[in-house]
Amino acid sequence: PRGAVEACAEKLQQLQQAEAPAATVVERARLVIEALLTALTALEPRPHGADPDRSLSAPSLVEQLLARTGSLRFAHEDNIAAPTNAGAGGALPRPSCVHGLILGHLLSSSALHGVLEELL
């Protein structure tokens, strides 16, 4: 599973360098992310007595993906002034396109709601 997260992060980094229209890059990124997250649903729920290594749990792997892609921005994101969301502590930066795709799929897939709840 860690290898799949690494492969996904590497593919997203390759897309960052792609010289393609923004819509194409975002669509390819969405497909890569959705494939990984869908595959992670096979890891949950963990059966009783399963390997206690939490680093292999779906929430941990999603956390690793979020960490690996934290600074990743696509070229079209640079062309848009990143709006901020007012929060209690001031302005919060807009999430990256990649993080938006990850969170969007976690929200839209009922099979991944448990993973999302564990991340919160």
PDB file of N, CA and C in Angstrom, residues 8 12 26-41 65 98 100-109 112:
ATOM      1  N   CYS A   8       1.466   7.117  -6.691  1.00  0.00           N
ATOM      2  CA  CYS A   8       0.477   8.164  -6.943  1.00  0.00           C
ATOM      3  C   CYS A   8       1.117   9.546  -6.796  1.00  0.00           C
ATOM      4  N   LEU A  12       1.576  12.390  -9.713  1.00  0.00           N
ATOM      5  CA  LEU A  12       1.074  13.758  -9.554  1.00  0.00           C
ATOM      6  C   LEU A  12       2.202  14.773  -9.757  1.00  0.00           C
ATOM      7  N   VAL A  26      -5.786  18.377 -14.660  1.00  0.00           N
ATOM      8  CA  VAL A  26      -6.667  18.153 -13.509  1.00  0.00           C
ATOM      9  C   VAL A  26      -7.434  16.840 -13.666  1.00  0.00           C
ATOM     10  N   GLU A  27      -7.896  16.541 -14.858  1.00  0.00           N
ATOM     11  CA  GLU A  27      -8.628  15.296 -15.090  1.00  0.00           C
ATOM     12  C   GLU A  27      -7.723  14.080 -14.866  1.00  0.00           C
ATOM     13  N   ARG A  28      -6.502  14.153 -15.339  1.00  0.00           N
ATOM     14  CA  ARG A  28      -5.562  13.050 -15.128  1.00  0.00           C
ATOM     15  C   ARG A  28      -5.247  12.888 -13.650  1.00  0.00           C
ATOM     16  N   ALA A  29      -5.059  13.991 -12.957  1.00  0.00           N
ATOM     17  CA  ALA A  29      -4.801  13.946 -11.518  1.00  0.00           C
ATOM     18  C   ALA A  29      -5.995  13.334 -10.785  1.00  0.00           C
ATOM     19  N   ARG A  30      -7.198  13.718 -11.184  1.00  0.00           N
ATOM     20  CA  ARG A  30      -8.409  13.177 -10.558  1.00  0.00           C
ATOM     21  C   ARG A  30      -8.464  11.663 -10.737  1.00  0.00           C
ATOM     22  N   LEU A  31      -8.156  11.183 -11.936  1.00  0.00           N
ATOM     23  CA  LEU A  31      -8.195   9.744 -12.206  1.00  0.00           C
ATOM     24  C   LEU A  31      -7.170   8.979 -11.358  1.00  0.00           C
ATOM     25  N   VAL A  32      -5.970   9.525 -11.228  1.00  0.00           N
ATOM     26  CA  VAL A  32      -4.922   8.879 -10.430  1.00  0.00           C
ATOM     27  C   VAL A  32      -5.343   8.824  -8.960  1.00  0.00           C
ATOM     28  N   ILE A  33      -5.838   9.945  -8.460  1.00  0.00           N
ATOM     29  CA  ILE A  33      -6.252  10.024  -7.053  1.00  0.00           C
ATOM     30  C   ILE A  33      -7.424   9.094  -6.778  1.00  0.00           C
ATOM     31  N   GLU A  34      -8.413   9.123  -7.638  1.00  0.00           N
ATOM     32  CA  GLU A  34      -9.583   8.272  -7.429  1.00  0.00           C
ATOM     33  C   GLU A  34      -9.225   6.793  -7.495  1.00  0.00           C
ATOM     34  N   ALA A  35      -8.306   6.409  -8.368  1.00  0.00           N
ATOM     35  CA  ALA A  35      -7.882   5.009  -8.450  1.00  0.00           C
ATOM     36  C   ALA A  35      -7.236   4.575  -7.141  1.00  0.00           C
ATOM     37  N   LEU A  36      -6.357   5.417  -6.605  1.00  0.00           N
ATOM     38  CA  LEU A  36      -5.702   5.073  -5.341  1.00  0.00           C
ATOM     39  C   LEU A  36      -6.714   4.999  -4.211  1.00  0.00           C
ATOM     40  N   LEU A  37      -7.540   6.017  -4.071  1.00  0.00           N
ATOM     41  CA  LEU A  37      -8.486   6.044  -2.954  1.00  0.00           C
ATOM     42  C   LEU A  37      -9.498   4.908  -3.038  1.00  0.00           C
ATOM     43  N   THR A  38      -9.914   4.567  -4.241  1.00  0.00           N
ATOM     44  CA  THR A  38     -10.837   3.449  -4.409  1.00  0.00           C
ATOM     45  C   THR A  38     -10.159   2.144  -3.996  1.00  0.00           C
ATOM     46  N   ALA A  39      -8.893   1.989  -4.352  1.00  0.00           N
ATOM     47  CA  ALA A  39      -8.155   0.784  -3.959  1.00  0.00           C
ATOM     48  C   ALA A  39      -8.012   0.699  -2.443  1.00  0.00           C
ATOM     49  N   LEU A  40      -7.917   1.846  -1.782  1.00  0.00           N
ATOM     50  CA  LEU A  40      -7.768   1.846  -0.329  1.00  0.00           C
ATOM     51  C   LEU A  40      -9.024   1.361   0.385  1.00  0.00           C
ATOM     52  N   THR A  41     -10.169   1.422  -0.279  1.00  0.00           N
ATOM     53  CA  THR A  41     -11.393   0.945   0.367  1.00  0.00           C
ATOM     54  C   THR A  41     -11.294  -0.545   0.666  1.00  0.00           C
ATOM     55  N   LEU A  65      -0.365  10.563   1.796  1.00  0.00           N
ATOM     56  CA  LEU A  65      -0.555  11.184   0.476  1.00  0.00           C
ATOM     57  C   LEU A  65      -0.730  12.690   0.614  1.00  0.00           C
ATOM     58  N   VAL A  98      -4.762  19.513  -5.862  1.00  0.00           N
ATOM     59  CA  VAL A  98      -4.600  18.107  -5.517  1.00  0.00           C
ATOM     60  C   VAL A  98      -5.337  17.787  -4.221  1.00  0.00           C
ATOM     61  N   GLY A 100      -7.791  19.410  -2.959  1.00  0.00           N
ATOM     62  CA  GLY A 100      -9.215  19.527  -3.252  1.00  0.00           C
ATOM     63  C   GLY A 100      -9.768  18.271  -3.904  1.00  0.00           C
ATOM     64  N   LEU A 101      -8.990  17.679  -4.822  1.00  0.00           N
ATOM     65  CA  LEU A 101      -9.413  16.443  -5.476  1.00  0.00           C
ATOM     66  C   LEU A 101      -9.475  15.283  -4.477  1.00  0.00           C
ATOM     67  N   ILE A 102      -8.482  15.211  -3.606  1.00  0.00           N
ATOM     68  CA  ILE A 102      -8.464  14.143  -2.595  1.00  0.00           C
ATOM     69  C   ILE A 102      -9.666  14.279  -1.672  1.00  0.00           C
ATOM     70  N   LEU A 103      -9.852  15.461  -1.120  1.00  0.00           N
ATOM     71  CA  LEU A 103     -10.955  15.671  -0.179  1.00  0.00           C
ATOM     72  C   LEU A 103     -12.305  15.538  -0.865  1.00  0.00           C
ATOM     73  N   GLY A 104     -12.392  15.994  -2.098  1.00  0.00           N
ATOM     74  CA  GLY A 104     -13.640  15.863  -2.851  1.00  0.00           C
ATOM     75  C   GLY A 104     -14.038  14.411  -3.032  1.00  0.00           C
ATOM     76  N   HIS A 105     -13.062  13.553  -3.340  1.00  0.00           N
ATOM     77  CA  HIS A 105     -13.378  12.138  -3.535  1.00  0.00           C
ATOM     78  C   HIS A 105     -13.715  11.471  -2.199  1.00  0.00           C
ATOM     79  N   LEU A 106     -13.015  11.848  -1.137  1.00  0.00           N
ATOM     80  CA  LEU A 106     -13.343  11.301   0.178  1.00  0.00           C
ATOM     81  C   LEU A 106     -14.781  11.656   0.569  1.00  0.00           C
ATOM     82  N   LEU A 107     -15.196  12.871   0.232  1.00  0.00           N
ATOM     83  CA  LEU A 107     -16.560  13.304   0.551  1.00  0.00           C
ATOM     84  C   LEU A 107     -17.604  12.640  -0.329  1.00  0.00           C
ATOM     85  N   SER A 108     -17.281  12.422  -1.594  1.00  0.00           N
ATOM     86  CA  SER A 108     -18.281  11.908  -2.533  1.00  0.00           C
ATOM     87  C   SER A 108     -18.436  10.397  -2.490  1.00  0.00           C
ATOM     88  N   SER A 109     -17.472   9.692  -1.919  1.00  0.00           N
ATOM     89  CA  SER A 109     -17.532   8.230  -1.877  1.00  0.00           C
ATOM     90  C   SER A 109     -17.969   7.772  -0.488  1.00  0.00           C
ATOM     91  N   LEU A 112     -15.675   5.722   1.590  1.00  0.00           N
ATOM     92  CA  LEU A 112     -14.503   6.362   2.202  1.00  0.00           C
ATOM     93  C   LEU A 112     -14.861   7.312   3.341  1.00  0.00           C
TER      94      LEU A 112
END
